[in-house]
Short mmCIF file of C-alpha atoms in Angstrom, two decimals:
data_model
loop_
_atom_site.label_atom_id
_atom_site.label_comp_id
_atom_site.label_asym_id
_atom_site.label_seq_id
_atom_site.Cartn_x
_atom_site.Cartn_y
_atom_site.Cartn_z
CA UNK A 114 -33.17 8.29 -14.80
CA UNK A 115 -31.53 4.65 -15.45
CA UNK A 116 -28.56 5.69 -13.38
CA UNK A 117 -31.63 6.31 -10.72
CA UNK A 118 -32.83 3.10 -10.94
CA UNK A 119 -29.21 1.24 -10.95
CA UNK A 120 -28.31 3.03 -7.77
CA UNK A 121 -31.65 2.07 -6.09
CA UNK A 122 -31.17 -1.81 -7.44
CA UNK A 123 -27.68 -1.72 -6.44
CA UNK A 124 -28.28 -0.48 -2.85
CA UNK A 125 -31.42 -2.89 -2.76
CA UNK A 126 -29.03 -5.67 -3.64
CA UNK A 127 -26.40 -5.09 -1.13
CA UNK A 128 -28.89 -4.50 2.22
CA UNK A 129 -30.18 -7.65 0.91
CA UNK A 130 -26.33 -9.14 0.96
CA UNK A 131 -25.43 -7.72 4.41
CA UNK A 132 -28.85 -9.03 6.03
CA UNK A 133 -28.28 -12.47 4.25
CA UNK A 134 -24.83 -12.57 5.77
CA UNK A 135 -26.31 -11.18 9.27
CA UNK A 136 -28.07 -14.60 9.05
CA UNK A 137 -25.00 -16.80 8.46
CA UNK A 138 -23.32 -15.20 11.45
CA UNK A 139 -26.14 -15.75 13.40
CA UNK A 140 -25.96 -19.32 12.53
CA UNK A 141 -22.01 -19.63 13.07
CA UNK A 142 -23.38 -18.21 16.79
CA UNK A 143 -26.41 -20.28 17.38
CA UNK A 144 -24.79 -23.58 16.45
CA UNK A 145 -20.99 -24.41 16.47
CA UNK A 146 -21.07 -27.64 14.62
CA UNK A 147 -18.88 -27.59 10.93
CA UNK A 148 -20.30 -29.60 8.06
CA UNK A 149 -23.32 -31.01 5.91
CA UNK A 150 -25.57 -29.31 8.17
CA UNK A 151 -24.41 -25.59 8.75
CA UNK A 152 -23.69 -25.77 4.68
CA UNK A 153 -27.22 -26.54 4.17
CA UNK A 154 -28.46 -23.49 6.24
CA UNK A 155 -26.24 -21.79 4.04
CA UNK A 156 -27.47 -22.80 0.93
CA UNK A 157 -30.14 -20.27 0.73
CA UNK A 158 -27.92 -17.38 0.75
CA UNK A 159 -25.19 -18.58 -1.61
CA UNK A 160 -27.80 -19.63 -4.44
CA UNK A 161 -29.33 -15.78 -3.71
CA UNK A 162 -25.92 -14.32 -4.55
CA UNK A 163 -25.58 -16.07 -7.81
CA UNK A 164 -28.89 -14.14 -8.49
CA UNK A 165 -28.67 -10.89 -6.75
CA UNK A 166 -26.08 -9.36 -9.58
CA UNK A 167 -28.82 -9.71 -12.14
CA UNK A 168 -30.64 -6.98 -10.47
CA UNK A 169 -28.15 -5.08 -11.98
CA UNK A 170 -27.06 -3.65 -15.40
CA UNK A 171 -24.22 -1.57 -15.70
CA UNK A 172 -20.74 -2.98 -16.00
CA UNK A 173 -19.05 -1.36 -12.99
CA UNK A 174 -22.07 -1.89 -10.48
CA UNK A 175 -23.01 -5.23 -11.91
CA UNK A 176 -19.72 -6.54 -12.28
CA UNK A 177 -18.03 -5.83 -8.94
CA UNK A 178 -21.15 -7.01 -7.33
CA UNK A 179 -20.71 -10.34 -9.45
CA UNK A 180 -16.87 -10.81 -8.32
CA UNK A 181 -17.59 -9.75 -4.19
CA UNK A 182 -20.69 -11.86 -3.94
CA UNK A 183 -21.53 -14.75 -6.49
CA UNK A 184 -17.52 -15.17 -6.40
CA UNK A 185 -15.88 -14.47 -3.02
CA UNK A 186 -18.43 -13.97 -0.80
CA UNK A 187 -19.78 -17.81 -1.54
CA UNK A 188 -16.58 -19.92 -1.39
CA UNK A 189 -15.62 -17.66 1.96
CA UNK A 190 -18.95 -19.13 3.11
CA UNK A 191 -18.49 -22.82 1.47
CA UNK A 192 -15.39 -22.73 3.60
CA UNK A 193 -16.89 -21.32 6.99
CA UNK A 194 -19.51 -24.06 6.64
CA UNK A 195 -16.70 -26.28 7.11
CA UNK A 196 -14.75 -24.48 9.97
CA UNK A 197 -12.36 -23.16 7.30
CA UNK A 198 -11.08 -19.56 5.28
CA UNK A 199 -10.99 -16.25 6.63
CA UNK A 200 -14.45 -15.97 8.23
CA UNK A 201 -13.57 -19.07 10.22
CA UNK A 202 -11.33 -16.94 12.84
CA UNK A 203 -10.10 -17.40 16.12
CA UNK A 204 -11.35 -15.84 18.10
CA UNK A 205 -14.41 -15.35 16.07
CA UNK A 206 -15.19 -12.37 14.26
CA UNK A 207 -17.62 -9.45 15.16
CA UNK A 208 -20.58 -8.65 13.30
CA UNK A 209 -18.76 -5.60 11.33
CA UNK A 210 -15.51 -7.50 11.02
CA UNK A 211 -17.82 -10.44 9.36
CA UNK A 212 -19.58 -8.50 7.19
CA UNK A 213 -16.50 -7.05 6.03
CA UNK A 214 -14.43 -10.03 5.59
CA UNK A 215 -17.31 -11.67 3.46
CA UNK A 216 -18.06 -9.03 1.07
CA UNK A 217 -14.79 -7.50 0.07
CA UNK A 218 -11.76 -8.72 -0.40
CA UNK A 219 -10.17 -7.51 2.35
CA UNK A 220 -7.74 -8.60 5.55
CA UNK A 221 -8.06 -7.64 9.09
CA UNK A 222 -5.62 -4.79 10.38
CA UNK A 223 -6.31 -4.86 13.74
CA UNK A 224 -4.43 -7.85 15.75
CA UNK A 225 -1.14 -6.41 13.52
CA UNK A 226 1.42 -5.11 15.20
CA UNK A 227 2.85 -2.06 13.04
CA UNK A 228 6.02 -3.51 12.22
CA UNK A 229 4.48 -6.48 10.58
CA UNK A 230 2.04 -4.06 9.17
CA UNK A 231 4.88 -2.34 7.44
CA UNK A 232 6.79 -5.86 6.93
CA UNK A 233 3.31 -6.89 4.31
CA UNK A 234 3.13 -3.53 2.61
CA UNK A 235 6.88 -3.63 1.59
CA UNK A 236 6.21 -7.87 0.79
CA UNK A 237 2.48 -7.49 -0.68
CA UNK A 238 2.92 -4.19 -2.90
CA UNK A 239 0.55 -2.07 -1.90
CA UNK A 240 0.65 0.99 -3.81
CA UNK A 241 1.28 4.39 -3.48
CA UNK A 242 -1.01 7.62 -4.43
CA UNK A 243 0.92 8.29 -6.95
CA UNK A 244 1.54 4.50 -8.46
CA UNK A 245 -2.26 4.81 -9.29
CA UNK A 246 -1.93 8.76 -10.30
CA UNK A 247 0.39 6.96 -13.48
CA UNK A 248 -1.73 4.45 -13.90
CA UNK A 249 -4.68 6.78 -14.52
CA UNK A 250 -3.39 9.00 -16.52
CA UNK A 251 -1.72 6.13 -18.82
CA UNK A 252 -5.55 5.34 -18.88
CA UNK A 253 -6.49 8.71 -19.88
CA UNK A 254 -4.00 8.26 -22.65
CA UNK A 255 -6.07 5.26 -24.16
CA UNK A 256 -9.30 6.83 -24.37
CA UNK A 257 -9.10 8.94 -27.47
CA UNK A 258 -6.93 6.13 -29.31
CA UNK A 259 -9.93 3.93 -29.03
CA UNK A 260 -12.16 5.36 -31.88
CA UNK A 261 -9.10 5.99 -34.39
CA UNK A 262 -9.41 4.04 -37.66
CA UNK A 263 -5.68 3.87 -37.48
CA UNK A 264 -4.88 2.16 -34.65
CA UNK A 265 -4.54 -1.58 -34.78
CA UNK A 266 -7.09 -3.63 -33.78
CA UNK A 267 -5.10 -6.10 -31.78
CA UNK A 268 -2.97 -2.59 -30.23
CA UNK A 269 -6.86 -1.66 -28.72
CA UNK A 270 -6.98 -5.48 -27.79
CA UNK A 271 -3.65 -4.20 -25.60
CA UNK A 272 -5.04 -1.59 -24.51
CA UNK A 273 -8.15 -3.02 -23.40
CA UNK A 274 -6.82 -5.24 -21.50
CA UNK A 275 -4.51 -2.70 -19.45
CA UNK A 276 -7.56 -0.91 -19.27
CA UNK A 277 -9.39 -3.77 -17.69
CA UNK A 278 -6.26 -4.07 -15.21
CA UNK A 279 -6.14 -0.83 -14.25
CA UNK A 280 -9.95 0.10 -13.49
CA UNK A 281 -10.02 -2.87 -11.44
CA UNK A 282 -6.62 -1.80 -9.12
CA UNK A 283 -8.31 1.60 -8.75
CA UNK A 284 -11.79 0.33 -7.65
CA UNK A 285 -10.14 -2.21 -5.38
CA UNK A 286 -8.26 0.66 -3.67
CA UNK A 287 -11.32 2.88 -3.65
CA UNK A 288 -13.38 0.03 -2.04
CA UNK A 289 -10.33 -0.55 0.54
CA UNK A 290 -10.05 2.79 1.51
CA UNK A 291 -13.63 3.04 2.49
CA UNK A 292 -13.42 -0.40 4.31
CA UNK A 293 -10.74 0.84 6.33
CA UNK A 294 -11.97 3.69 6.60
CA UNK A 295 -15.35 2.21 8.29
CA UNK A 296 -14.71 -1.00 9.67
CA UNK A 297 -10.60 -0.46 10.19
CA UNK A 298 -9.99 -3.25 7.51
CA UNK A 299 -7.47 -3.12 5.15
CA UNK A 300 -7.99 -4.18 1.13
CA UNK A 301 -6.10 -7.51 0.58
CA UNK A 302 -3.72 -6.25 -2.36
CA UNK A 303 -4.77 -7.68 -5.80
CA UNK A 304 -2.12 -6.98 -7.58
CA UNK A 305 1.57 -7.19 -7.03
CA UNK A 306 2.96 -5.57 -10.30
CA UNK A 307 1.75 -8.33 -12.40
CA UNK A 308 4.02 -7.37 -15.23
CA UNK A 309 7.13 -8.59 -13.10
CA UNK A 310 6.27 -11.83 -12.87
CA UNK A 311 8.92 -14.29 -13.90
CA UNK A 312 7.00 -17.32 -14.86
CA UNK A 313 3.59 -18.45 -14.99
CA UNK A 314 2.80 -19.69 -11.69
CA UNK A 315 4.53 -16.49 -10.34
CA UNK A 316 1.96 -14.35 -12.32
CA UNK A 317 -1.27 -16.69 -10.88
CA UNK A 318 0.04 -17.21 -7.35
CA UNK A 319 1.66 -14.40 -6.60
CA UNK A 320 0.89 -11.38 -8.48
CA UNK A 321 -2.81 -11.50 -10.04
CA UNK A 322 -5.83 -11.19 -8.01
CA UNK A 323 -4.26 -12.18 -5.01
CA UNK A 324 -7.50 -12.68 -3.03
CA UNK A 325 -9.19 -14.96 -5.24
CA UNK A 326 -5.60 -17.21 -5.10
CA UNK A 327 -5.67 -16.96 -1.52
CA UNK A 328 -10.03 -18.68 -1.84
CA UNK A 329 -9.16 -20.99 -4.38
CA UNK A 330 -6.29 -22.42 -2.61
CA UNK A 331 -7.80 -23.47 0.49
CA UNK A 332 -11.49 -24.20 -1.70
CA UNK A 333 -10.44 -25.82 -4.36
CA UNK A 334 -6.60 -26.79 -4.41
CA UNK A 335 -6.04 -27.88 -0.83
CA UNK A 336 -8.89 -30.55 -1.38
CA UNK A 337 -7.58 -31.62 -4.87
CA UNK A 338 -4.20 -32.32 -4.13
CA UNK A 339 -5.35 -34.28 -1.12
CA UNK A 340 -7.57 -36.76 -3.12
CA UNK A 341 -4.57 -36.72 -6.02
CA UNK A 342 -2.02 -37.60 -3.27
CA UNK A 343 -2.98 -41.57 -2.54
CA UNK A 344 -2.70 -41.82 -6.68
CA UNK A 345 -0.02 -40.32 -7.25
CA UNK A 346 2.04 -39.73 -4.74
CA UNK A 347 2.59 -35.93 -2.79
CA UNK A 348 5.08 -34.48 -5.12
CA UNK A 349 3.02 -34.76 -8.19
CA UNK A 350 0.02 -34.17 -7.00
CA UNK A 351 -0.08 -30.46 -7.12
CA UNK A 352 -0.16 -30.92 -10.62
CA UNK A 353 -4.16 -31.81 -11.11
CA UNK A 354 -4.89 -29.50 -8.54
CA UNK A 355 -3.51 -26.67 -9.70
CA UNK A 356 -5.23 -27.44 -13.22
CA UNK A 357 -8.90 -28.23 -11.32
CA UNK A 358 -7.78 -24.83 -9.80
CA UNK A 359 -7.90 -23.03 -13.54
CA UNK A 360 -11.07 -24.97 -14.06
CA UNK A 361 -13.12 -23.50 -11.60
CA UNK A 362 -11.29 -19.79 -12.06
CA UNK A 363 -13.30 -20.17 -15.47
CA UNK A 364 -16.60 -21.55 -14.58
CA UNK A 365 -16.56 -18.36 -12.45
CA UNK A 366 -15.42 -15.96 -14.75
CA UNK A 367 -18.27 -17.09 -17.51
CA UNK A 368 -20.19 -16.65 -14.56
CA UNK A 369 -19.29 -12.66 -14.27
CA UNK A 370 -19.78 -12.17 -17.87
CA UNK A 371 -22.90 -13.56 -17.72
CA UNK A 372 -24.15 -11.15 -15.07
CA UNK A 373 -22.37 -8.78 -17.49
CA UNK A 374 -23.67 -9.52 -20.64
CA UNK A 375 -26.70 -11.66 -19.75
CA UNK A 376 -25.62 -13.88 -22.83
CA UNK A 377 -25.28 -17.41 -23.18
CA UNK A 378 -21.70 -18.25 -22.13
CA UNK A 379 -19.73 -19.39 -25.33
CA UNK A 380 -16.96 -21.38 -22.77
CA UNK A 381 -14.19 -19.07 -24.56
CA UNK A 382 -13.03 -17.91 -21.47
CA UNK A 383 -13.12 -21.30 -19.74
CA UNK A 384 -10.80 -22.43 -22.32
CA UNK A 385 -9.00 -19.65 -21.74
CA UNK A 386 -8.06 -20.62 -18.33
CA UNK A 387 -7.87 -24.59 -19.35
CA UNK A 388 -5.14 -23.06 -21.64
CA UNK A 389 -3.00 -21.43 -18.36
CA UNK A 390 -4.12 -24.16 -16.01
CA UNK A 391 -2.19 -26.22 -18.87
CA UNK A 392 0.38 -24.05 -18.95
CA UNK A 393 1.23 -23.70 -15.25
CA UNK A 394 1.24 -27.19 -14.91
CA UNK A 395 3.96 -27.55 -17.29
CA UNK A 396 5.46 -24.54 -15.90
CA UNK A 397 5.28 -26.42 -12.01
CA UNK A 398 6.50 -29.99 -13.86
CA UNK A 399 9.35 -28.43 -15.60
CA UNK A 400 10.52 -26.95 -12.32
CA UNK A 401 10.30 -30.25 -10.32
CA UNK A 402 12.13 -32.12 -12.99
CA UNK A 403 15.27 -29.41 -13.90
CA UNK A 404 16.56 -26.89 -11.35
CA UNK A 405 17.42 -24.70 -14.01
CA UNK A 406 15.68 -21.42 -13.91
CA UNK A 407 15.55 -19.03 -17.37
CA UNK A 408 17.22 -15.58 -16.14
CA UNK A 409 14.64 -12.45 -14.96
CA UNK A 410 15.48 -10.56 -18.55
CA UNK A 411 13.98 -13.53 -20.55
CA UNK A 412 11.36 -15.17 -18.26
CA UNK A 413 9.77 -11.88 -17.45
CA UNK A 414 9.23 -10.26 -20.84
CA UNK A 415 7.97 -14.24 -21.98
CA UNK A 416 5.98 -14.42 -19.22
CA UNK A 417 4.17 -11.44 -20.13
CA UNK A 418 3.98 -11.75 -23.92
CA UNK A 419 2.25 -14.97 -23.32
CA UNK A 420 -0.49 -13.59 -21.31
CA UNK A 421 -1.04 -10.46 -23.36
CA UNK A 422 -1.09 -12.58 -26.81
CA UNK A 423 -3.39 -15.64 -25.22
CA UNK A 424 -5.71 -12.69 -23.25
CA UNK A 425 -5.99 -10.98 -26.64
CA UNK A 426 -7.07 -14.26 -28.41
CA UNK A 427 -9.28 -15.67 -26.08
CA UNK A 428 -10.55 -13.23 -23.09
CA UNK A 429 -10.66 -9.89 -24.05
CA UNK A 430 -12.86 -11.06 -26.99
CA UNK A 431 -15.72 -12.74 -25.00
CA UNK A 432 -15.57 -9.10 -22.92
CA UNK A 433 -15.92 -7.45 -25.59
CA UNK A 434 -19.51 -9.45 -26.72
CA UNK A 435 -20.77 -8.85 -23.23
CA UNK A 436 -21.01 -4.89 -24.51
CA UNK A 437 -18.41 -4.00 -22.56
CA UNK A 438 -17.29 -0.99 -24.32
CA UNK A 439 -20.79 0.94 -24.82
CA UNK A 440 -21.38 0.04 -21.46
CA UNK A 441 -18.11 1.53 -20.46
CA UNK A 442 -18.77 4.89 -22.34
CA UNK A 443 -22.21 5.43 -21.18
CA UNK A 444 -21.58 5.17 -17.49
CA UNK A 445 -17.99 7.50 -17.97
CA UNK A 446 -20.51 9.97 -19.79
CA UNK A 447 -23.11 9.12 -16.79
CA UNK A 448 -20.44 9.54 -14.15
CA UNK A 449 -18.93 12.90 -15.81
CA UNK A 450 -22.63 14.46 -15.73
CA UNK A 451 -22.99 13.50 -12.18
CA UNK A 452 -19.88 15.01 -10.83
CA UNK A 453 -20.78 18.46 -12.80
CA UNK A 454 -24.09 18.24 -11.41
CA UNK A 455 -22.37 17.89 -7.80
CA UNK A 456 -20.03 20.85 -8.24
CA UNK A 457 -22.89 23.06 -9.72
CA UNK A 458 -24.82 22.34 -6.53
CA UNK A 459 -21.49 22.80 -4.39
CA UNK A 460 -21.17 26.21 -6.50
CA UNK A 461 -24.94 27.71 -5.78
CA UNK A 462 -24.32 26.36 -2.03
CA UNK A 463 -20.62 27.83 -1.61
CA UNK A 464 -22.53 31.34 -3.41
CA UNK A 465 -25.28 31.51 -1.14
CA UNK A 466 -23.26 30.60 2.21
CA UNK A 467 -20.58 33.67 1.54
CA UNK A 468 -23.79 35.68 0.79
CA UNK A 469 -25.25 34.79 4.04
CA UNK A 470 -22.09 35.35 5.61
CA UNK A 471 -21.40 39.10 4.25
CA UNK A 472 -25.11 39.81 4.76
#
């Protein structure tokens, strides 16, 4: 009966999402003017999609919800209201193609030509069936490790947090293949084999949750570095921004664990990203001041360690107090139930259809 009432509350909260946006592109229509005053028509619906996620209490639901609409779905508009981001297209999007491009993370197939089509999935990483077949299964593989006494706490820390990676891939693709499938959208990749990356600012730019780079930059970064550049010149100004960057990356991820956890945030997981905004700023000095670059062998497996060892110490905790896990296991056990239920009733249907048929 509570998976019932999450369903109901979840579709609830997304009609009221699409007709909210169905307003902002009937604004963008009605009036062409960028600035102070199409923001302010748009203030309504971006302070309703920090709320809407509360409707909601399961992790999965609640939590993508969270990340497509108190996250994305606001700076995309933050930037339209200022003539700017992906909704801001020319020519202008229709009403699907809007909808689309503001709640998911998602870029436009259509004006592609296939060879450039081809050209981004070899570039971008898009994966294959299989790549998340693996994946999966090495998921599988975690599950029953998770309640024995005699595996290392900070080895479930591990695989927590490839578990977090993983579910997140899969439901991106899931989400992308329906978007394409419906609107003839494609999911803008979030991951690009994060555990290649070579350096810091390789694994934030260019490898980890590509679409929310690709908001920041433009939201937050662009802006930043502008106002840094009269101070101190172009070439260090990147620095700040980038930092300002991991700042705001962290206000909005204590943000999703509220929804989450519906706790008082304990600014763990801002610190978290203060500590890599930190870091990639070094990272982004060091380069501009030696031309030396550490060799693929070392940088990667460095790179890598450092995440896993500062994720383990700092995010996957504050997770963890939003529930996370319980959560987790009651909506698998939830979600099991429900797909038996469906192939029960496919079962009885398949049964009586043959019978009909011989009959």
């Amino acid at each position: 009966m509570e998976m019932d009432d999450e369903l109901s509350n979840f579709i609830l909260v997304w009609i009221s999402a699409v007709a909210s946006l169905c307003y902002c592109y009937a604004v963008c229509k009605l009036s062409r003017s960028n600035g102070p005053r199409r923001l302010l028509c748009f203030l309504p619906v971006i302070c309703l999609f920090l709320g809407l996620p509360l409707r909601l209490t399961s992790i999965t639901l609640c939590g993508l919800s969270s990340f497509f609409l108190a996250w994305l779905a606001n700076f995309k508009l933050l930037l339209l209201a200022f003539g700017k981001g992906p909704l801001s297209a020319d020519p202008p999007l229709t009403l699907t193609q809007f909808l689309s491009v503001a709640c998911l993370p998602i870029k436009l197939q259509a004006s592609q030509p296939q060879g450039h089509y081809e050209l981004a999935r070899e570039k971008k990483g898009l994966k294959s069936p299989l790549n998340y077949t693996v994946k999966c299964l090495l998921l599988a593989s975690f599950v029953p490790l998770y309640e024995k006494e005699w595996v290392h706490p900070t080895l479930v820390k591990l695989m927590y947090a490839i578990h977090m990676y993983v579910v997140l891939e899969v439901w991106l693709a899931v989400v992308g293949t329906a978007a394409r499938a419906l609107a003839g959208v494609r999911l803008e990749p979030q991951f690009d084999e994060p555990y290649l990356s070579t350096s810091l600012q390789d694994f934030w730019g260019r490898r980890w949750n590509l679409m929310v780079t690709s908001v920041l930059h433009p939201a937050v970064y662009v802006p930043i570095r502008s106002i840094c550049a009269s101070w101190i010149g172009r070439k260090w100004a990147s620095l700040p921004a980038a930092f300002c960057t991991f700042l705001v990356s962290g206000l909005m991820h204590e943000l999703i664990f509220y929804h989450i956890g519906r706790r008082d945030p304990t600014w763990v997981v801002t610190c978290f990203f203060l500590l890599h905004g930190a870091s990639v700023v070094a990272d982004i000095g060091l380069k501009k001041a030696v031309r030396w670059r550490l060799p693929a062998v070392i940088s990667r497996p460095l790179t890598v360690g450092y995440v896993a060892v500062t994720g383990m110490w700092l995010f996957i905790p504050s997770l963890l107090e939003c529930d996370a896990v319980p959560k987790a296991q009651r909506e698998t056990v939830a979600l099991i139930e429900s797909v038996r239920g469906f192939w029960s009733v496919m079962r009885v249907a398949s049964s009586t259809i043959a019978s009909a048929l011989k009959n």
